PDB file of C-alpha atoms and ligand atoms in Angstrom:
ATOM      1  CA  MET U   1       0.000   0.000   0.000  1.00 32.00           C
ATOM      2  CA  SER U   2       1.282   3.428  -0.872  1.00 32.00           C
ATOM      3  CA  HIS U   3       2.261   5.705   1.996  1.00 29.00           C
ATOM      4  CA  LEU U   4       1.982   8.732  -0.267  1.00 28.00           C
ATOM      5  CA  LEU U   5      -0.859  11.012   0.671  1.00 25.00           C
ATOM      6  CA  ASP U   6      -2.220  14.056  -1.068  1.00 30.00           C
ATOM      7  CA  SER U   7      -1.582  17.365   0.604  1.00 33.00           C
ATOM      8  CA  PRO U   8      -4.547  19.232   2.061  1.00 27.00           C
ATOM      9  CA  LEU U   9      -4.578  21.244  -1.148  1.00 31.00           C
ATOM     10  CA  ASP U  10      -4.777  18.186  -3.390  1.00 34.00           C
ATOM     11  CA  SER U  11      -1.218  18.412  -4.603  1.00 40.00           C
ATOM     12  CA  PRO U  12       0.267  14.968  -5.064  1.00 38.00           C
ATOM     13  CA  ILE U  13       3.313  14.544  -2.897  1.00 43.00           C
ATOM     14  CA  HIS U  14       5.644  12.275  -4.750  1.00 45.00           C
ATOM     15  CA  ALA U  15       8.711  12.019  -2.556  1.00 50.00           C
ATOM     16  CA  THR U  16       8.481  10.090   0.659  1.00 58.00           C
ATOM     17  CA  LEU U  17       9.153  11.914   3.887  1.00 62.00           C
ATOM     18  CA  ALA U  18      12.437  10.075   4.281  1.00 65.00           C
ATOM     19  CA  GLN U  19      13.480  11.067   0.755  1.00 63.00           C
ATOM     20  CA  ARG U  20      12.626  14.699   1.397  1.00 63.00           C
ATOM     21  CA  ARG U  21      14.472  14.703   4.701  1.00 66.00           C
ATOM     22  CA  ASP U  22      17.432  13.149   2.939  1.00 66.00           C
ATOM     23  CA  CYS U  23      17.350  15.854   0.249  1.00 58.00           C
ATOM     24  CA  LEU U  24      17.198  18.586   2.850  1.00 66.00           C
ATOM     25  CA  ALA U  25      19.965  16.997   4.873  1.00 71.00           C
ATOM     26  CA  LYS U  26      22.107  16.902   1.727  1.00 63.00           C
ATOM     27  CA  MET U  27      21.301  20.578   1.287  1.00 69.00           C
ATOM     28  CA  GLY U  28      22.567  21.036   4.818  1.00 64.00           C
ATOM     29  CA  ILE U  29      19.091  21.701   6.213  1.00 67.00           C
ATOM     30  CA  HIS U  30      17.578  19.641   8.973  1.00 57.00           C
ATOM     31  CA  THR U  31      13.828  19.805   9.435  1.00 53.00           C
ATOM     32  CA  TRP U  32      11.741  19.107  12.478  1.00 44.00           C
ATOM     33  CA  VAL U  33       9.519  16.020  12.413  1.00 40.00           C
ATOM     34  CA  ARG U  34       7.376  14.613  15.202  1.00 39.00           C
ATOM     35  CA  ARG U  35       9.524  11.778  16.526  1.00 37.00           C
ATOM     36  CA  ALA U  36       6.666   9.600  17.788  1.00 39.00           C
ATOM     37  CA  ALA U  37       4.910   9.618  14.447  1.00 34.00           C
ATOM     38  CA  TYR U  38       8.142   8.942  12.634  1.00 32.00           C
ATOM     39  CA  ARG U  39       9.034   6.028  14.945  1.00 37.00           C
ATOM     40  CA  SER U  40       5.602   4.458  14.684  1.00 39.00           C
ATOM     41  CA  GLY U  41       5.597   4.733  10.893  1.00 34.00           C
ATOM     42  CA  THR U  42       2.289   6.606  10.978  1.00 30.00           C
ATOM     43  CA  VAL U  43       3.701   9.854   9.665  1.00 28.00           C
ATOM     44  CA  VAL U  44       1.175  11.712   7.568  1.00 26.00           C
ATOM     45  CA  GLU U  45       3.227  13.040   4.726  1.00 28.00           C
ATOM     46  CA  ALA U  46       1.493  16.348   4.263  1.00 27.00           C
ATOM     47  CA  ASP U  47       1.469  16.897   8.001  1.00 28.00           C
ATOM     48  CA  ALA U  48       5.207  16.606   8.163  1.00 31.00           C
ATOM     49  CA  LEU U  49       5.906  18.643   5.048  1.00 33.00           C
ATOM     50  CA  PRO U  50       8.518  21.236   5.773  1.00 41.00           C
ATOM     51  CA  MET U  51       6.459  23.627   3.633  1.00 43.00           C
ATOM     52  CA  PRO U  52       3.594  24.983   5.688  1.00 39.00           C
ATOM     53  CA  VAL U  53       0.243  25.286   3.978  1.00 38.00           C
ATOM     54  CA  PRO U  54      -0.670  28.963   3.760  1.00 37.00           C
ATOM     55  CA  PRO U  55      -3.668  30.411   5.484  1.00 35.00           C
ATOM     56  CA  PRO U  56      -6.550  31.163   3.106  1.00 35.00           C
ATOM     57  CA  THR U  57      -6.069  34.922   3.492  1.00 33.00           C
ATOM     58  CA  PRO U  58      -4.252  36.668   0.601  1.00 33.00           C
ATOM     59  CA  ARG U  59      -1.406  37.657   2.896  1.00 33.00           C
ATOM     60  CA  LEU U  60       1.204  37.189   0.219  1.00 37.00           C
ATOM     61  CA  VAL U  61       0.065  40.173  -1.800  1.00 35.00           C
ATOM     62  CA  SER U  62      -0.106  42.526   1.143  1.00 30.00           C
ATOM     63  CA  ALA U  63       1.785  45.796   1.114  1.00 29.00           C
ATOM     64  CA  GLU U  64       4.990  44.331   2.515  1.00 32.00           C
ATOM     65  CA  VAL U  65       5.243  41.940  -0.462  1.00 33.00           C
ATOM     66  CA  LYS U  66       5.312  44.281  -3.385  1.00 36.00           C
ATOM     67  CA  PRO U  67       4.540  42.704  -6.747  1.00 35.00           C
ATOM     68  CA  MET U  68       6.723  43.775  -9.639  1.00 38.00           C
ATOM     69  CA  VAL U  69       5.883  43.462 -13.292  1.00 35.00           C
ATOM     70  CA  ALA U  70       8.711  42.699 -15.647  1.00 41.00           C
ATOM     71  CA  ALA U  71       8.962  45.041 -18.563  1.00 37.00           C
ATOM     72  CA  GLN U  72       8.972  42.701 -21.550  1.00 39.00           C
ATOM     73  CA  LYS U  73      11.729  43.472 -23.988  1.00 41.00           C
ATOM     74  CA  HIS U  74      10.606  43.367 -27.554  1.00 38.00           C
ATOM     75  CA  PRO U  75      12.152  40.256 -29.097  1.00 40.00           C
ATOM     76  CA  SER U  76      12.690  41.638 -32.565  1.00 38.00           C
ATOM     77  CA  SER U  77      14.448  44.708 -31.237  1.00 39.00           C
ATOM     78  CA  VAL U  78      17.153  42.698 -29.505  1.00 39.00           C
ATOM     79  CA  ASN U  79      17.501  39.607 -31.654  1.00 51.00           C
ATOM     80  CA  PRO U  80      17.535  39.112 -35.382  1.00 44.00           C
ATOM     81  CA  ASN U  81      15.551  35.916 -34.964  1.00 55.00           C
ATOM     82  CA  ASP U  82      11.854  36.627 -34.680  1.00 89.00           C
ATOM     83  CA  THR U  83      10.831  34.071 -32.103  1.00 94.00           C
ATOM     84  CA  SER U  84       7.297  35.321 -31.535  1.00 93.00           C
ATOM     85  CA  THR U  85       5.570  32.821 -33.812  1.00 95.00           C
ATOM     86  CA  LEU U  86       7.822  29.821 -33.241  1.00 97.00           C
ATOM     87  CA  GLY U  87       6.529  26.586 -31.705  1.00 97.00           C
ATOM     88  CA  TRP U  88       8.650  24.389 -29.448  1.00 98.00           C
ATOM     89  CA  GLU U  89      10.426  22.477 -32.196  1.00 98.00           C
ATOM     90  CA  ALA U  90      11.227  25.521 -34.324  1.00 97.00           C
ATOM     91  CA  LEU U  91      12.369  27.426 -31.242  1.00 97.00           C
ATOM     92  CA  GLU U  92      14.665  24.610 -30.166  1.00 98.00           C
ATOM     93  CA  HIS U  93      16.093  24.443 -33.655  1.00 97.00           C
ATOM     94  CA  ALA U  94      16.656  28.202 -33.644  1.00 96.00           C
ATOM     95  CA  VAL U  95      18.479  28.036 -30.293  1.00 97.00           C
ATOM     96  CA  LYS U  96      20.687  25.161 -31.367  1.00 96.00           C
ATOM     97  CA  HIS U  97      21.708  26.998 -34.524  1.00 95.00           C
ATOM     98  CA  CYS U  98      21.756  30.505 -33.115  1.00 96.00           C
ATOM     99  CA  THR U  99      24.579  32.811 -34.183  1.00 96.00           C
ATOM    100  CA  ALA U 100      23.103  35.994 -32.734  1.00 96.00           C
ATOM    101  CA  CYS U 101      26.043  36.663 -30.416  1.00 97.00           C
ATOM    102  CA  PRO U 102      29.736  35.794 -30.440  1.00 97.00           C
ATOM    103  CA  LEU U 103      29.274  32.935 -27.952  1.00 98.00           C
ATOM    104  CA  HIS U 104      28.394  30.602 -30.795  1.00 98.00           C
ATOM    105  CA  HIS U 105      32.075  30.632 -31.759  1.00 98.00           C
ATOM    106  CA  THR U 106      33.172  29.095 -28.446  1.00 98.00           C
ATOM    107  CA  ARG U 107      30.226  26.933 -27.346  1.00 98.00           C
ATOM    108  CA  THR U 108      29.929  23.235 -28.145  1.00 98.00           C
ATOM    109  CA  GLN U 109      26.189  23.497 -28.651  1.00 97.00           C
ATOM    110  CA  GLY U 110      23.201  25.642 -27.817  1.00 98.00           C
ATOM    111  CA  VAL U 111      21.469  24.409 -24.647  1.00 98.00           C
ATOM    112  CA  PHE U 112      17.747  24.848 -25.126  1.00 98.00           C
ATOM    113  CA  GLY U 113      15.995  23.640 -21.985  1.00 98.00           C
ATOM    114  CA  VAL U 114      14.748  20.393 -20.556  1.00 98.00           C
ATOM    115  CA  GLY U 115      11.651  18.954 -18.985  1.00 97.00           C
ATOM    116  CA  ASN U 116       7.956  18.718 -19.348  1.00 97.00           C
ATOM    117  CA  ARG U 117       6.614  21.199 -21.881  1.00 98.00           C
ATOM    118  CA  THR U 118       3.297  21.200 -20.064  1.00 98.00           C
ATOM    119  CA  ALA U 119       4.884  21.716 -16.633  1.00 98.00           C
ATOM    120  CA  GLU U 120       3.399  24.221 -14.209  1.00 97.00           C
ATOM    121  CA  TRP U 121       6.771  24.933 -12.625  1.00 98.00           C
ATOM    122  CA  LEU U 122       9.545  26.704 -14.503  1.00 98.00           C
ATOM    123  CA  ILE U 123      13.032  27.045 -13.070  1.00 98.00           C
ATOM    124  CA  VAL U 124      15.322  29.536 -14.782  1.00 98.00           C
ATOM    125  CA  GLY U 125      19.083  29.526 -14.322  1.00 98.00           C
ATOM    126  CA  GLU U 126      21.881  31.654 -15.702  1.00 98.00           C
ATOM    127  CA  ALA U 127      23.818  29.912 -18.458  1.00 98.00           C
ATOM    128  CA  PRO U 128      25.211  26.505 -19.376  1.00 98.00           C
ATOM    129  CA  GLY U 129      28.469  25.545 -17.678  1.00 97.00           C
ATOM    130  CA  GLU U 130      31.054  23.125 -18.968  1.00 97.00           C
ATOM    131  CA  ASP U 131      28.977  19.982 -18.319  1.00 97.00           C
ATOM    132  CA  GLU U 132      25.829  21.503 -19.794  1.00 98.00           C
ATOM    133  CA  ASP U 133      27.722  22.727 -22.852  1.00 98.00           C
ATOM    134  CA  ARG U 134      29.035  19.196 -23.412  1.00 98.00           C
ATOM    135  CA  GLN U 135      25.759  17.348 -22.741  1.00 98.00           C
ATOM    136  CA  GLY U 136      23.359  19.893 -24.226  1.00 97.00           C
ATOM    137  CA  GLU U 137      21.119  19.975 -21.155  1.00 97.00           C
ATOM    138  CA  PRO U 138      20.752  22.552 -18.365  1.00 98.00           C
ATOM    139  CA  PHE U 139      21.834  21.819 -14.824  1.00 97.00           C
ATOM    140  CA  VAL U 140      23.542  18.465 -15.241  1.00 97.00           C
ATOM    141  CA  GLY U 141      26.712  19.329 -13.291  1.00 96.00           C
ATOM    142  CA  ARG U 142      27.271  19.866  -9.547  1.00 97.00           C
ATOM    143  CA  ALA U 143      24.882  22.797  -9.393  1.00 97.00           C
ATOM    144  CA  GLY U 144      22.326  20.599 -11.118  1.00 97.00           C
ATOM    145  CA  GLN U 145      22.708  17.923  -8.466  1.00 97.00           C
ATOM    146  CA  LEU U 146      21.951  20.473  -5.763  1.00 98.00           C
ATOM    147  CA  LEU U 147      19.036  21.789  -7.805  1.00 97.00           C
ATOM    148  CA  ASP U 148      17.693  18.214  -7.993  1.00 97.00           C
ATOM    149  CA  GLN U 149      17.850  18.002  -4.213  1.00 96.00           C
ATOM    150  CA  MET U 150      16.038  21.315  -3.910  1.00 96.00           C
ATOM    151  CA  ILE U 151      13.344  20.095  -6.317  1.00 96.00           C
ATOM    152  CA  ARG U 152      12.923  16.804  -4.465  1.00 96.00           C
ATOM    153  CA  GLY U 153      12.937  18.672  -1.158  1.00 94.00           C
ATOM    154  CA  MET U 154       9.808  20.469  -2.349  1.00 93.00           C
ATOM    155  CA  GLY U 155       8.177  17.108  -3.062  1.00 93.00           C
ATOM    156  CA  LEU U 156       8.388  17.675  -6.822  1.00 96.00           C
ATOM    157  CA  ARG U 157       9.795  15.442  -9.508  1.00 92.00           C
ATOM    158  CA  ARG U 158      11.981  16.637 -12.386  1.00 87.00           C
ATOM    159  CA  GLU U 159       9.196  15.543 -14.772  1.00 88.00           C
ATOM    160  CA  GLU U 160       6.886  18.137 -13.243  1.00 95.00           C
ATOM    161  CA  ILE U 161       9.253  20.970 -14.039  1.00 98.00           C
ATOM    162  CA  TYR U 162      10.685  22.714 -17.047  1.00 98.00           C
ATOM    163  CA  ILE U 163      14.233  24.036 -16.690  1.00 98.00           C
ATOM    164  CA  ALA U 164      15.855  26.663 -18.884  1.00 98.00           C
ATOM    165  CA  ASN U 165      18.587  29.271 -18.720  1.00 98.00           C
ATOM    166  CA  VAL U 166      18.670  32.942 -19.615  1.00 98.00           C
ATOM    167  CA  LEU U 167      21.677  32.284 -21.829  1.00 98.00           C
ATOM    168  CA  LYS U 168      21.617  29.312 -24.185  1.00 98.00           C
ATOM    169  CA  SER U 169      25.348  29.294 -24.963  1.00 98.00           C
ATOM    170  CA  ARG U 170      28.151  28.816 -22.456  1.00 98.00           C
ATOM    171  CA  PRO U 171      30.216  31.916 -21.735  1.00 98.00           C
ATOM    172  CA  PRO U 172      33.916  30.958 -21.855  1.00 98.00           C
ATOM    173  CA  GLY U 173      35.215  30.011 -18.413  1.00 96.00           C
ATOM    174  CA  ASN U 174      31.688  30.411 -17.029  1.00 95.00           C
ATOM    175  CA  ARG U 175      32.140  34.156 -16.787  1.00 97.00           C
ATOM    176  CA  THR U 176      29.142  36.361 -16.077  1.00 96.00           C
ATOM    177  CA  PRO U 177      27.085  36.854 -19.237  1.00 97.00           C
ATOM    178  CA  ALA U 178      27.659  40.160 -21.021  1.00 97.00           C
ATOM    179  CA  PRO U 179      24.674  42.474 -21.644  1.00 97.00           C
ATOM    180  CA  LEU U 180      24.983  42.002 -25.404  1.00 97.00           C
ATOM    181  CA  GLU U 181      24.741  38.240 -24.946  1.00 98.00           C
ATOM    182  CA  THR U 182      21.737  38.278 -22.631  1.00 97.00           C
ATOM    183  CA  ALA U 183      19.961  40.827 -24.829  1.00 97.00           C
ATOM    184  CA  ALA U 184      20.435  38.558 -27.835  1.00 96.00           C
ATOM    185  CA  CYS U 185      19.293  35.459 -25.955  1.00 97.00           C
ATOM    186  CA  LEU U 186      16.416  36.707 -23.813  1.00 97.00           C
ATOM    187  CA  PRO U 187      13.777  36.460 -26.576  1.00 97.00           C
ATOM    188  CA  TYR U 188      14.297  32.691 -26.587  1.00 98.00           C
ATOM    189  CA  LEU U 189      13.506  32.436 -22.891  1.00 98.00           C
ATOM    190  CA  GLN U 190      10.573  34.803 -23.262  1.00 98.00           C
ATOM    191  CA  ARG U 191       9.139  32.620 -26.024  1.00 98.00           C
ATOM    192  CA  GLN U 192       9.726  29.484 -23.938  1.00 98.00           C
ATOM    193  CA  ILE U 193       7.690  31.081 -21.156  1.00 98.00           C
ATOM    194  CA  GLU U 194       4.916  32.060 -23.589  1.00 98.00           C
ATOM    195  CA  LEU U 195       4.719  28.494 -24.869  1.00 98.00           C
ATOM    196  CA  LEU U 196       4.972  26.863 -21.459  1.00 98.00           C
ATOM    197  CA  GLU U 197       2.524  29.161 -19.665  1.00 98.00           C
ATOM    198  CA  PRO U 198       3.906  28.170 -16.248  1.00 98.00           C
ATOM    199  CA  ARG U 199       1.902  28.736 -13.105  1.00 97.00           C
ATOM    200  CA  ILE U 200       5.024  29.704 -11.194  1.00 98.00           C
ATOM    201  CA  ILE U 201       8.595  30.660 -12.017  1.00 98.00           C
ATOM    202  CA  LEU U 202      11.571  30.091  -9.750  1.00 98.00           C
ATOM    203  CA  ALA U 203      14.448  32.346 -10.776  1.00 98.00           C
ATOM    204  CA  ALA U 204      17.722  30.823  -9.624  1.00 98.00           C
ATOM    205  CA  GLY U 205      20.343  33.493  -9.140  1.00 98.00           C
ATOM    206  CA  SER U 206      20.722  37.162  -9.882  1.00 98.00           C
ATOM    207  CA  VAL U 207      21.073  36.864 -13.660  1.00 98.00           C
ATOM    208  CA  ALA U 208      17.756  35.019 -13.989  1.00 98.00           C
ATOM    209  CA  ALA U 209      15.950  37.228 -11.474  1.00 98.00           C
ATOM    210  CA  GLN U 210      17.244  40.504 -12.861  1.00 98.00           C
ATOM    211  CA  HIS U 211      16.483  39.655 -16.489  1.00 98.00           C
ATOM    212  CA  LEU U 212      13.028  38.249 -15.838  1.00 98.00           C
ATOM    213  CA  LEU U 213      12.109  41.189 -13.628  1.00 98.00           C
ATOM    214  CA  ALA U 214      13.963  43.812 -15.674  1.00 98.00           C
ATOM    215  CA  THR U 215      15.713  45.197 -12.632  1.00 98.00           C
ATOM    216  CA  SER U 216      19.247  45.671 -11.388  1.00 98.00           C
ATOM    217  CA  LEU U 217      18.358  44.993  -7.755  1.00 98.00           C
ATOM    218  CA  SER U 218      20.538  42.400  -6.069  1.00 98.00           C
ATOM    219  CA  ILE U 219      19.388  38.845  -5.474  1.00 98.00           C
ATOM    220  CA  GLY U 220      19.595  39.530  -1.750  1.00 98.00           C
ATOM    221  CA  VAL U 221      16.880  42.137  -2.210  1.00 98.00           C
ATOM    222  CA  LEU U 222      14.828  40.214  -4.768  1.00 98.00           C
ATOM    223  CA  ARG U 223      14.682  36.895  -2.948  1.00 98.00           C
ATOM    224  CA  GLY U 224      12.122  36.040  -0.306  1.00 97.00           C
ATOM    225  CA  ARG U 225       9.090  37.774  -1.797  1.00 97.00           C
ATOM    226  CA  LEU U 226       6.513  37.441  -4.507  1.00 97.00           C
ATOM    227  CA  HIS U 227       7.095  39.089  -7.881  1.00 98.00           C
ATOM    228  CA  ARG U 228       5.146  38.918 -11.111  1.00 98.00           C
ATOM    229  CA  TYR U 229       6.445  38.167 -14.580  1.00 98.00           C
ATOM    230  CA  GLY U 230       5.049  39.659 -17.756  1.00 97.00           C
ATOM    231  CA  ALA U 231       1.556  40.579 -18.880  1.00 96.00           C
ATOM    232  CA  GLN U 232       0.151  37.355 -17.475  1.00 95.00           C
ATOM    233  CA  ARG U 233       1.600  38.336 -14.079  1.00 97.00           C
ATOM    234  CA  VAL U 234       2.982  34.855 -13.495  1.00 98.00           C
ATOM    235  CA  PRO U 235       4.042  34.495  -9.849  1.00 97.00           C
ATOM    236  CA  LEU U 236       7.833  34.534  -9.625  1.00 98.00           C
ATOM    237  CA  VAL U 237      10.074  33.791  -6.668  1.00 98.00           C
ATOM    238  CA  ALA U 238      13.792  34.502  -6.814  1.00 98.00           C
ATOM    239  CA  THR U 239      16.355  32.571  -4.855  1.00 98.00           C
ATOM    240  CA  TYR U 240      20.081  32.022  -4.721  1.00 98.00           C
ATOM    241  CA  HIS U 241      21.733  30.107  -7.535  1.00 98.00           C
ATOM    242  CA  PRO U 242      22.747  26.533  -6.625  1.00 98.00           C
ATOM    243  CA  SER U 243      26.367  27.310  -7.607  1.00 98.00           C
ATOM    244  CA  TYR U 244      26.386  30.137  -5.080  1.00 98.00           C
ATOM    245  CA  LEU U 245      24.903  27.809  -2.461  1.00 98.00           C
ATOM    246  CA  LEU U 246      27.700  25.329  -3.106  1.00 98.00           C
ATOM    247  CA  ARG U 247      30.170  28.117  -2.346  1.00 98.00           C
ATOM    248  CA  SER U 248      28.139  29.579   0.529  1.00 98.00           C
ATOM    249  CA  PRO U 249      26.346  26.701   2.268  1.00 98.00           C
ATOM    250  CA  SER U 250      25.282  28.953   5.129  1.00 97.00           C
ATOM    251  CA  GLU U 251      22.805  30.590   2.722  1.00 98.00           C
ATOM    252  CA  LYS U 252      20.974  27.313   2.088  1.00 97.00           C
ATOM    253  CA  ARG U 253      18.521  28.029   4.854  1.00 97.00           C
ATOM    254  CA  LYS U 254      17.406  31.210   3.087  1.00 98.00           C
ATOM    255  CA  ALA U 255      17.128  29.325  -0.201  1.00 98.00           C
ATOM    256  CA  TRP U 256      14.964  26.753   1.501  1.00 97.00           C
ATOM    257  CA  ASP U 257      12.756  29.548   2.830  1.00 96.00           C
ATOM    258  CA  ASP U 258      12.393  30.777  -0.759  1.00 97.00           C
ATOM    259  CA  LEU U 259      11.388  27.327  -1.980  1.00 97.00           C
ATOM    260  CA  ARG U 260       8.802  27.095   0.765  1.00 95.00           C
ATOM    261  CA  LEU U 261       7.494  30.498  -0.253  1.00 95.00           C
ATOM    262  CA  ALA U 262       7.215  29.372  -3.885  1.00 96.00           C
ATOM    263  CA  TRP U 263       5.447  26.197  -2.825  1.00 95.00           C
ATOM    264  CA  ARG U 264       2.989  28.162  -0.704  1.00 94.00           C
ATOM    265  CA  ILE U 265       2.296  30.648  -3.474  1.00 95.00           C
ATOM    266  CA  PHE U 266       1.787  27.838  -5.984  1.00 95.00           C
ATOM    267  CA  HIS U 267      -0.772  26.163  -3.774  1.00 92.00           C
ATOM    268  CA  SER U 268      -2.563  29.431  -3.037  1.00 86.00           C
ATOM    269  CA  ILE U 269      -3.515  29.954  -6.667  1.00 51.00           C
ATOM    270  CA  PRO U 270      -7.116  28.850  -7.089  1.00 46.00           C
ATOM    271  CA  PRO U 271      -7.535  26.106  -9.709  1.00 45.00           C
ATOM    272  CA  ASP U 272      -9.792  28.280 -11.837  1.00 47.00           C
ATOM    273  CA  GLY U 273      -6.844  30.570 -12.539  1.00 50.00           C
ATOM    274  CA  GLN U 274      -8.044  33.464 -10.399  1.00 50.00           C
ATOM    275  CA  ASP U 275      -5.353  35.553  -8.834  1.00 49.00           C
ATOM    276  CA  LEU U 276      -4.206  35.271  -5.258  1.00 48.00           C
TER     277      LEU U 276
HETATM  278  N1  URA V 301      24.209  26.992 -13.959  1.00 70.16           N
HETATM  279  C1  URA V 301      23.139  27.511 -14.608  1.00 70.16           C
HETATM  280  O1  URA V 301      22.700  28.615 -14.324  1.00 70.16           O
HETATM  281  N2  URA V 301      22.588  26.779 -15.548  1.00 70.16           N
HETATM  282  C2  URA V 301      23.015  25.582 -15.882  1.00 70.16           C
HETATM  283  O2  URA V 301      22.417  24.965 -16.758  1.00 70.16           O
HETATM  284  C3  URA V 301      24.116  25.051 -15.196  1.00 70.16           C
HETATM  285  C4  URA V 301      24.705  25.783 -14.229  1.00 70.16           C
END
């Protein structure tokens, strides 16, 4: 018999409690679980979830959590490729063969994105690193392993998520993307978001957060609150990039708080698509 229970908000919880605890422990985060229930094997999964279910009040859009709307850059003004009418296949082809910025000279391949093209969760990173450049898939290296743990810690599976980067080509030596490069590449991500129509976006790191929100505010300022992306006002939560967390493990607790916030926001959206 399955021990997996639905959460009070009807979200299937796929990872077992032990798996989630393991993920969090690997992230360096230890959660509190009622010992008696754990010992007796009668743990109710949703009860022990480290992500508290939000109260029904729309607290998350109160004055202290200021929504921001990203100013959409016009694709054709920053990229010679007009992506606005492309479907998934044509868009992927365009990314893989893109020569819009000088990075195509040094990359192995364009890294499009990976995951379920009907996913409700979108995670956006910065740019492919060495492993991603070689394998053609985002987040397959060390940062990707931590991202996997973060995903599993939220009780989600990779198949429920779509993952993409702001930049589709690896900057040499993993340097910070140049403005010319992100300007050329952003229309691809914007079109991916249009096609995916996610219900929530998790921006991992300052490059993703700043470009999606069209702001120069630091990730320390952007994280920990609800933003909105684009005309559809898709809920967006920014958090630290997994690579940064590998370098600064003491910040993992804040990242976990951000994931919990995203989870709570996601489950506060009524199924009929009404706003919070
Ligand atoms: N870092 C990112 O931002 N994206 C990747 O795909 C890999 C590492």
